[in-house]
């Protein structure tokens, strides 16, 4: 009887996962995360065995594509927030309108403010004019719709789950409590993308984020 009671209590007695800094060596549990809170807790909501679809992992480009994403149970769990594959997290960014697959982009520069980058299609509407070669005046005009692939980079605030643009104003706001970083950016009005990313990396190293996060931070 005592052994049965001990076995029933064993899960409660096991120690919780010890928090550690979210850096290059941190590993997430493989699976599907439906919320940012689940990602912070490192507790996937759905196991991979429950997911339907064909997956392609593009490791060099830090992307994962899943064609026909769905749930084998037939219960719609909604749009995934993120996935973890081989311990690495990928944020859901879009459904490709032309090919229909769900796309996930890897979190880069792990820390309090990691970044995510992906390509998307942007629709452009331009006014085109036809000119009379005799007098150089336009005699016909109309709008033309065109598509262009554009690289998007965002900063993920791991404390709140907010996605922010990667620009000088945003980085200045995020590193405002580090005087040297703020001063360097204020003196560089035309800071390049590399300098902005470097500032985030330095800030991340000085302000480590511990995961799994305590309940109060979720």
PDB file of C-alpha atoms in Angstrom:
ATOM      1  CA  UNK A   1       0.000   0.000   0.000  1.00  0.00           C
ATOM      2  CA  UNK A   2       2.836   2.376   0.851  1.00  0.00           C
ATOM      3  CA  UNK A   3       4.495   1.687  -2.522  1.00  0.00           C
ATOM      4  CA  UNK A   4       1.260   2.451  -4.374  1.00  0.00           C
ATOM      5  CA  UNK A   5       0.903   5.740  -2.481  1.00  0.00           C
ATOM      6  CA  UNK A   6       4.514   6.627  -3.260  1.00  0.00           C
ATOM      7  CA  UNK A   7       4.014   5.972  -6.983  1.00  0.00           C
ATOM      8  CA  UNK A   8       0.940   8.188  -7.006  1.00  0.00           C
ATOM      9  CA  UNK A   9       2.820  11.019  -5.324  1.00  0.00           C
ATOM     10  CA  UNK A  10       6.001  10.658  -7.387  1.00  0.00           C
ATOM     11  CA  UNK A  11       5.047  13.128 -10.161  1.00  0.00           C
ATOM     12  CA  UNK A  12       4.363  15.758  -7.509  1.00  0.00           C
ATOM     13  CA  UNK A  13       7.701  15.115  -5.841  1.00  0.00           C
ATOM     14  CA  UNK A  14       9.793  15.423  -8.994  1.00  0.00           C
ATOM     15  CA  UNK A  15      11.699  18.718  -9.151  1.00  0.00           C
ATOM     16  CA  UNK A  16      10.543  21.322 -11.679  1.00  0.00           C
ATOM     17  CA  UNK A  17      12.806  22.231 -14.578  1.00  0.00           C
ATOM     18  CA  UNK A  18      15.450  24.594 -13.276  1.00  0.00           C
ATOM     19  CA  UNK A  19      15.420  28.006 -15.020  1.00  0.00           C
ATOM     20  CA  UNK A  20      18.428  28.784 -17.172  1.00  0.00           C
ATOM     21  CA  UNK A  21      19.437  31.645 -19.419  1.00  0.00           C
ATOM     22  CA  UNK A  22      17.845  31.613 -22.863  1.00  0.00           C
ATOM     23  CA  UNK A  23      20.924  31.574 -25.058  1.00  0.00           C
ATOM     24  CA  UNK A  24      22.401  29.557 -27.949  1.00  0.00           C
ATOM     25  CA  UNK A  25      22.550  26.380 -25.841  1.00  0.00           C
ATOM     26  CA  UNK A  26      18.983  26.544 -24.529  1.00  0.00           C
ATOM     27  CA  UNK A  27      16.658  23.869 -25.922  1.00  0.00           C
ATOM     28  CA  UNK A  28      12.867  23.934 -26.148  1.00  0.00           C
ATOM     29  CA  UNK A  29      10.753  20.811 -25.964  1.00  0.00           C
ATOM     30  CA  UNK A  30       9.769  19.685 -29.446  1.00  0.00           C
ATOM     31  CA  UNK A  31       6.138  20.230 -30.334  1.00  0.00           C
ATOM     32  CA  UNK A  32       3.590  22.917 -31.157  1.00  0.00           C
ATOM     33  CA  UNK A  33       3.011  25.949 -28.937  1.00  0.00           C
ATOM     34  CA  UNK A  34      -0.356  27.673 -29.219  1.00  0.00           C
ATOM     35  CA  UNK A  35       0.495  30.721 -27.087  1.00  0.00           C
ATOM     36  CA  UNK A  36       3.460  32.833 -26.114  1.00  0.00           C
ATOM     37  CA  UNK A  37       2.884  31.807 -22.485  1.00  0.00           C
ATOM     38  CA  UNK A  38       3.351  28.153 -23.443  1.00  0.00           C
ATOM     39  CA  UNK A  39       6.648  29.038 -25.137  1.00  0.00           C
ATOM     40  CA  UNK A  40       7.861  30.876 -22.027  1.00  0.00           C
ATOM     41  CA  UNK A  41       6.918  27.863 -19.918  1.00  0.00           C
ATOM     42  CA  UNK A  42       8.655  25.530 -22.400  1.00  0.00           C
ATOM     43  CA  UNK A  43       5.519  23.387 -22.435  1.00  0.00           C
ATOM     44  CA  UNK A  44       4.214  22.548 -25.934  1.00  0.00           C
ATOM     45  CA  UNK A  45       0.445  22.259 -26.221  1.00  0.00           C
ATOM     46  CA  UNK A  46       0.472  19.642 -28.993  1.00  0.00           C
ATOM     47  CA  UNK A  47       2.894  16.807 -29.679  1.00  0.00           C
ATOM     48  CA  UNK A  48       4.302  16.325 -33.178  1.00  0.00           C
ATOM     49  CA  UNK A  49       2.561  12.956 -33.408  1.00  0.00           C
ATOM     50  CA  UNK A  50      -0.769  14.813 -33.432  1.00  0.00           C
ATOM     51  CA  UNK A  51       0.112  17.100 -36.370  1.00  0.00           C
ATOM     52  CA  UNK A  52      -0.912  16.354 -39.953  1.00  0.00           C
ATOM     53  CA  UNK A  53       0.895  17.693 -43.026  1.00  0.00           C
ATOM     54  CA  UNK A  54       4.223  17.475 -44.820  1.00  0.00           C
ATOM     55  CA  UNK A  55       7.117  19.334 -43.232  1.00  0.00           C
ATOM     56  CA  UNK A  56      10.237  20.726 -44.869  1.00  0.00           C
ATOM     57  CA  UNK A  57      13.037  22.069 -42.687  1.00  0.00           C
ATOM     58  CA  UNK A  58      15.295  24.663 -44.341  1.00  0.00           C
ATOM     59  CA  UNK A  59      18.050  24.757 -41.742  1.00  0.00           C
ATOM     60  CA  UNK A  60      20.405  27.123 -43.570  1.00  0.00           C
ATOM     61  CA  UNK A  61      17.612  29.683 -43.962  1.00  0.00           C
ATOM     62  CA  UNK A  62      16.218  29.102 -40.446  1.00  0.00           C
ATOM     63  CA  UNK A  63      12.763  28.227 -41.780  1.00  0.00           C
ATOM     64  CA  UNK A  64      10.238  25.414 -41.501  1.00  0.00           C
ATOM     65  CA  UNK A  65       7.375  24.934 -43.960  1.00  0.00           C
ATOM     66  CA  UNK A  66       4.388  22.678 -43.321  1.00  0.00           C
ATOM     67  CA  UNK A  67       2.087  21.908 -46.222  1.00  0.00           C
ATOM     68  CA  UNK A  68      -1.478  21.044 -45.201  1.00  0.00           C
ATOM     69  CA  UNK A  69      -0.978  21.883 -41.524  1.00  0.00           C
ATOM     70  CA  UNK A  70      -3.737  20.389 -39.383  1.00  0.00           C
ATOM     71  CA  UNK A  71      -4.582  18.140 -36.441  1.00  0.00           C
ATOM     72  CA  UNK A  72      -5.086  14.412 -36.785  1.00  0.00           C
ATOM     73  CA  UNK A  73      -7.787  14.437 -34.114  1.00  0.00           C
ATOM     74  CA  UNK A  74      -9.930  16.634 -36.332  1.00  0.00           C
ATOM     75  CA  UNK A  75     -10.283  19.223 -33.574  1.00  0.00           C
ATOM     76  CA  UNK A  76      -9.232  22.648 -34.793  1.00  0.00           C
ATOM     77  CA  UNK A  77      -6.766  23.993 -32.221  1.00  0.00           C
ATOM     78  CA  UNK A  78      -6.387  27.258 -34.103  1.00  0.00           C
ATOM     79  CA  UNK A  79      -3.331  28.897 -35.640  1.00  0.00           C
ATOM     80  CA  UNK A  80      -0.081  27.780 -33.997  1.00  0.00           C
ATOM     81  CA  UNK A  81       2.001  30.430 -32.274  1.00  0.00           C
ATOM     82  CA  UNK A  82       5.335  28.646 -32.585  1.00  0.00           C
ATOM     83  CA  UNK A  83       6.922  25.246 -32.984  1.00  0.00           C
ATOM     84  CA  UNK A  84      10.106  23.662 -31.684  1.00  0.00           C
ATOM     85  CA  UNK A  85      12.107  21.252 -33.788  1.00  0.00           C
ATOM     86  CA  UNK A  86      15.335  19.661 -32.583  1.00  0.00           C
ATOM     87  CA  UNK A  87      15.131  21.997 -29.600  1.00  0.00           C
ATOM     88  CA  UNK A  88      15.046  25.175 -31.702  1.00  0.00           C
ATOM     89  CA  UNK A  89      12.023  27.518 -31.719  1.00  0.00           C
ATOM     90  CA  UNK A  90      10.338  28.773 -34.896  1.00  0.00           C
ATOM     91  CA  UNK A  91       7.686  31.481 -34.839  1.00  0.00           C
ATOM     92  CA  UNK A  92       4.624  31.230 -37.109  1.00  0.00           C
ATOM     93  CA  UNK A  93       4.867  34.141 -39.552  1.00  0.00           C
ATOM     94  CA  UNK A  94       2.492  33.551 -42.464  1.00  0.00           C
ATOM     95  CA  UNK A  95       0.556  31.232 -44.742  1.00  0.00           C
ATOM     96  CA  UNK A  96       1.931  31.374 -48.262  1.00  0.00           C
ATOM     97  CA  UNK A  97      -1.003  32.548 -50.359  1.00  0.00           C
ATOM     98  CA  UNK A  98       0.241  30.991 -53.595  1.00  0.00           C
ATOM     99  CA  UNK A  99       1.385  27.611 -52.350  1.00  0.00           C
ATOM    100  CA  UNK A 100      -0.748  27.288 -49.230  1.00  0.00           C
ATOM    101  CA  UNK A 101       1.859  26.112 -46.725  1.00  0.00           C
ATOM    102  CA  UNK A 102       2.344  27.473 -43.215  1.00  0.00           C
ATOM    103  CA  UNK A 103       5.716  29.104 -42.692  1.00  0.00           C
ATOM    104  CA  UNK A 104       7.712  29.347 -39.473  1.00  0.00           C
ATOM    105  CA  UNK A 105      10.850  31.468 -39.021  1.00  0.00           C
ATOM    106  CA  UNK A 106      13.556  30.641 -36.511  1.00  0.00           C
ATOM    107  CA  UNK A 107      14.309  32.894 -33.568  1.00  0.00           C
ATOM    108  CA  UNK A 108      17.775  34.354 -34.087  1.00  0.00           C
ATOM    109  CA  UNK A 109      20.105  35.896 -31.508  1.00  0.00           C
ATOM    110  CA  UNK A 110      18.414  34.192 -28.553  1.00  0.00           C
ATOM    111  CA  UNK A 111      17.873  36.257 -25.452  1.00  0.00           C
ATOM    112  CA  UNK A 112      15.420  38.796 -24.087  1.00  0.00           C
ATOM    113  CA  UNK A 113      15.050  40.359 -27.545  1.00  0.00           C
ATOM    114  CA  UNK A 114      15.608  37.758 -30.274  1.00  0.00           C
ATOM    115  CA  UNK A 115      14.892  38.550 -33.908  1.00  0.00           C
ATOM    116  CA  UNK A 116      12.954  36.797 -36.638  1.00  0.00           C
ATOM    117  CA  UNK A 117      13.429  37.327 -40.395  1.00  0.00           C
ATOM    118  CA  UNK A 118      11.421  36.083 -43.346  1.00  0.00           C
ATOM    119  CA  UNK A 119      10.450  36.950 -46.915  1.00  0.00           C
ATOM    120  CA  UNK A 120       6.955  38.058 -47.817  1.00  0.00           C
ATOM    121  CA  UNK A 121       5.148  39.217 -50.938  1.00  0.00           C
ATOM    122  CA  UNK A 122       4.224  42.903 -51.080  1.00  0.00           C
ATOM    123  CA  UNK A 123       1.619  44.230 -53.511  1.00  0.00           C
ATOM    124  CA  UNK A 124       2.662  47.490 -55.155  1.00  0.00           C
ATOM    125  CA  UNK A 125       0.310  49.865 -56.999  1.00  0.00           C
ATOM    126  CA  UNK A 126       2.026  52.304 -59.334  1.00  0.00           C
ATOM    127  CA  UNK A 127       0.702  54.964 -61.680  1.00  0.00           C
ATOM    128  CA  UNK A 128       2.034  54.341 -65.200  1.00  0.00           C
ATOM    129  CA  UNK A 129       1.887  56.976 -67.953  1.00  0.00           C
ATOM    130  CA  UNK A 130       2.310  56.734 -71.713  1.00  0.00           C
ATOM    131  CA  UNK A 131       3.862  59.786 -73.365  1.00  0.00           C
ATOM    132  CA  UNK A 132       3.433  61.254 -76.818  1.00  0.00           C
ATOM    133  CA  UNK A 133       6.901  61.226 -78.422  1.00  0.00           C
ATOM    134  CA  UNK A 134       6.034  64.299 -80.469  1.00  0.00           C
ATOM    135  CA  UNK A 135       5.401  66.678 -77.574  1.00  0.00           C
ATOM    136  CA  UNK A 136       6.468  64.659 -74.532  1.00  0.00           C
ATOM    137  CA  UNK A 137       3.057  64.969 -72.878  1.00  0.00           C
ATOM    138  CA  UNK A 138       1.221  62.018 -71.314  1.00  0.00           C
ATOM    139  CA  UNK A 139      -1.794  60.841 -73.292  1.00  0.00           C
ATOM    140  CA  UNK A 140      -2.718  57.761 -71.244  1.00  0.00           C
ATOM    141  CA  UNK A 141      -2.277  56.710 -67.654  1.00  0.00           C
ATOM    142  CA  UNK A 142      -3.399  53.931 -65.333  1.00  0.00           C
ATOM    143  CA  UNK A 143      -2.481  52.015 -62.215  1.00  0.00           C
ATOM    144  CA  UNK A 144      -0.526  48.770 -62.531  1.00  0.00           C
ATOM    145  CA  UNK A 145      -0.459  46.134 -59.789  1.00  0.00           C
ATOM    146  CA  UNK A 146       2.858  44.390 -59.209  1.00  0.00           C
ATOM    147  CA  UNK A 147       4.273  42.043 -56.586  1.00  0.00           C
ATOM    148  CA  UNK A 148       7.684  42.179 -54.971  1.00  0.00           C
ATOM    149  CA  UNK A 149       9.446  39.922 -52.481  1.00  0.00           C
ATOM    150  CA  UNK A 150      10.560  41.821 -49.420  1.00  0.00           C
ATOM    151  CA  UNK A 151      12.683  40.835 -46.439  1.00  0.00           C
ATOM    152  CA  UNK A 152      10.995  41.465 -43.091  1.00  0.00           C
ATOM    153  CA  UNK A 153      12.917  41.536 -39.797  1.00  0.00           C
ATOM    154  CA  UNK A 154      11.186  41.885 -36.450  1.00  0.00           C
ATOM    155  CA  UNK A 155      12.277  41.977 -32.801  1.00  0.00           C
ATOM    156  CA  UNK A 156      10.379  39.674 -30.453  1.00  0.00           C
ATOM    157  CA  UNK A 157       9.936  41.005 -26.928  1.00  0.00           C
ATOM    158  CA  UNK A 158      10.077  37.731 -24.993  1.00  0.00           C
ATOM    159  CA  UNK A 159       8.568  39.328 -21.881  1.00  0.00           C
ATOM    160  CA  UNK A 160       5.344  40.326 -23.640  1.00  0.00           C
ATOM    161  CA  UNK A 161       5.292  38.457 -26.968  1.00  0.00           C
ATOM    162  CA  UNK A 162       5.148  41.765 -28.859  1.00  0.00           C
ATOM    163  CA  UNK A 163       6.736  41.929 -32.304  1.00  0.00           C
ATOM    164  CA  UNK A 164       8.481  45.223 -33.014  1.00  0.00           C
ATOM    165  CA  UNK A 165      10.143  46.612 -36.158  1.00  0.00           C
ATOM    166  CA  UNK A 166      13.924  46.504 -36.356  1.00  0.00           C
ATOM    167  CA  UNK A 167      14.746  50.191 -36.562  1.00  0.00           C
ATOM    168  CA  UNK A 168      16.802  52.734 -34.659  1.00  0.00           C
ATOM    169  CA  UNK A 169      13.863  54.198 -32.697  1.00  0.00           C
ATOM    170  CA  UNK A 170      12.766  50.771 -31.468  1.00  0.00           C
ATOM    171  CA  UNK A 171      16.241  49.632 -30.446  1.00  0.00           C
ATOM    172  CA  UNK A 172      16.821  52.944 -28.630  1.00  0.00           C
ATOM    173  CA  UNK A 173      13.653  52.302 -26.659  1.00  0.00           C
ATOM    174  CA  UNK A 174      14.602  48.727 -25.768  1.00  0.00           C
ATOM    175  CA  UNK A 175      18.175  49.509 -24.626  1.00  0.00           C
ATOM    176  CA  UNK A 176      17.340  52.817 -22.940  1.00  0.00           C
ATOM    177  CA  UNK A 177      18.584  51.647 -19.523  1.00  0.00           C
ATOM    178  CA  UNK A 178      22.086  50.946 -20.887  1.00  0.00           C
ATOM    179  CA  UNK A 179      23.727  54.348 -21.162  1.00  0.00           C
ATOM    180  CA  UNK A 180      26.607  53.355 -23.434  1.00  0.00           C
ATOM    181  CA  UNK A 181      24.370  51.573 -25.951  1.00  0.00           C
ATOM    182  CA  UNK A 182      21.853  54.401 -25.968  1.00  0.00           C
ATOM    183  CA  UNK A 183      24.599  57.015 -26.396  1.00  0.00           C
ATOM    184  CA  UNK A 184      26.207  55.122 -29.288  1.00  0.00           C
ATOM    185  CA  UNK A 185      22.912  54.883 -31.150  1.00  0.00           C
ATOM    186  CA  UNK A 186      21.996  58.505 -30.470  1.00  0.00           C
ATOM    187  CA  UNK A 187      25.287  59.539 -32.056  1.00  0.00           C
ATOM    188  CA  UNK A 188      24.629  57.334 -35.104  1.00  0.00           C
ATOM    189  CA  UNK A 189      21.429  58.596 -36.768  1.00  0.00           C
ATOM    190  CA  UNK A 190      22.072  56.354 -39.779  1.00  0.00           C
ATOM    191  CA  UNK A 191      22.882  53.196 -37.792  1.00  0.00           C
ATOM    192  CA  UNK A 192      23.087  50.138 -40.029  1.00  0.00           C
ATOM    193  CA  UNK A 193      21.126  46.946 -39.446  1.00  0.00           C
ATOM    194  CA  UNK A 194      24.298  45.218 -38.244  1.00  0.00           C
ATOM    195  CA  UNK A 195      24.856  47.908 -35.583  1.00  0.00           C
ATOM    196  CA  UNK A 196      21.263  47.629 -34.386  1.00  0.00           C
ATOM    197  CA  UNK A 197      21.571  43.855 -34.113  1.00  0.00           C
ATOM    198  CA  UNK A 198      24.875  44.184 -32.291  1.00  0.00           C
ATOM    199  CA  UNK A 199      23.288  46.539 -29.758  1.00  0.00           C
ATOM    200  CA  UNK A 200      20.539  43.979 -29.114  1.00  0.00           C
ATOM    201  CA  UNK A 201      23.078  41.170 -28.700  1.00  0.00           C
ATOM    202  CA  UNK A 202      25.021  43.182 -26.110  1.00  0.00           C
ATOM    203  CA  UNK A 203      21.833  44.042 -24.258  1.00  0.00           C
ATOM    204  CA  UNK A 204      20.741  40.396 -24.278  1.00  0.00           C
ATOM    205  CA  UNK A 205      24.049  39.337 -22.745  1.00  0.00           C
ATOM    206  CA  UNK A 206      23.698  41.913 -19.976  1.00  0.00           C
ATOM    207  CA  UNK A 207      20.054  41.123 -19.233  1.00  0.00           C
ATOM    208  CA  UNK A 208      19.655  37.348 -19.506  1.00  0.00           C
ATOM    209  CA  UNK A 209      16.137  35.922 -19.693  1.00  0.00           C
ATOM    210  CA  UNK A 210      15.577  32.843 -17.554  1.00  0.00           C
ATOM    211  CA  UNK A 211      13.393  30.054 -18.947  1.00  0.00           C
ATOM    212  CA  UNK A 212      11.076  28.468 -18.075  1.00  0.00           C
ATOM    213  CA  UNK A 213       9.804  31.837 -16.889  1.00  0.00           C
ATOM    214  CA  UNK A 214       8.194  32.112 -13.428  1.00  0.00           C
ATOM    215  CA  UNK A 215       4.362  32.204 -13.564  1.00  0.00           C
ATOM    216  CA  UNK A 216       4.352  35.906 -12.698  1.00  0.00           C
ATOM    217  CA  UNK A 217       6.184  36.686 -15.964  1.00  0.00           C
ATOM    218  CA  UNK A 218       3.780  34.760 -18.212  1.00  0.00           C
TER     219      UNK A 218
END
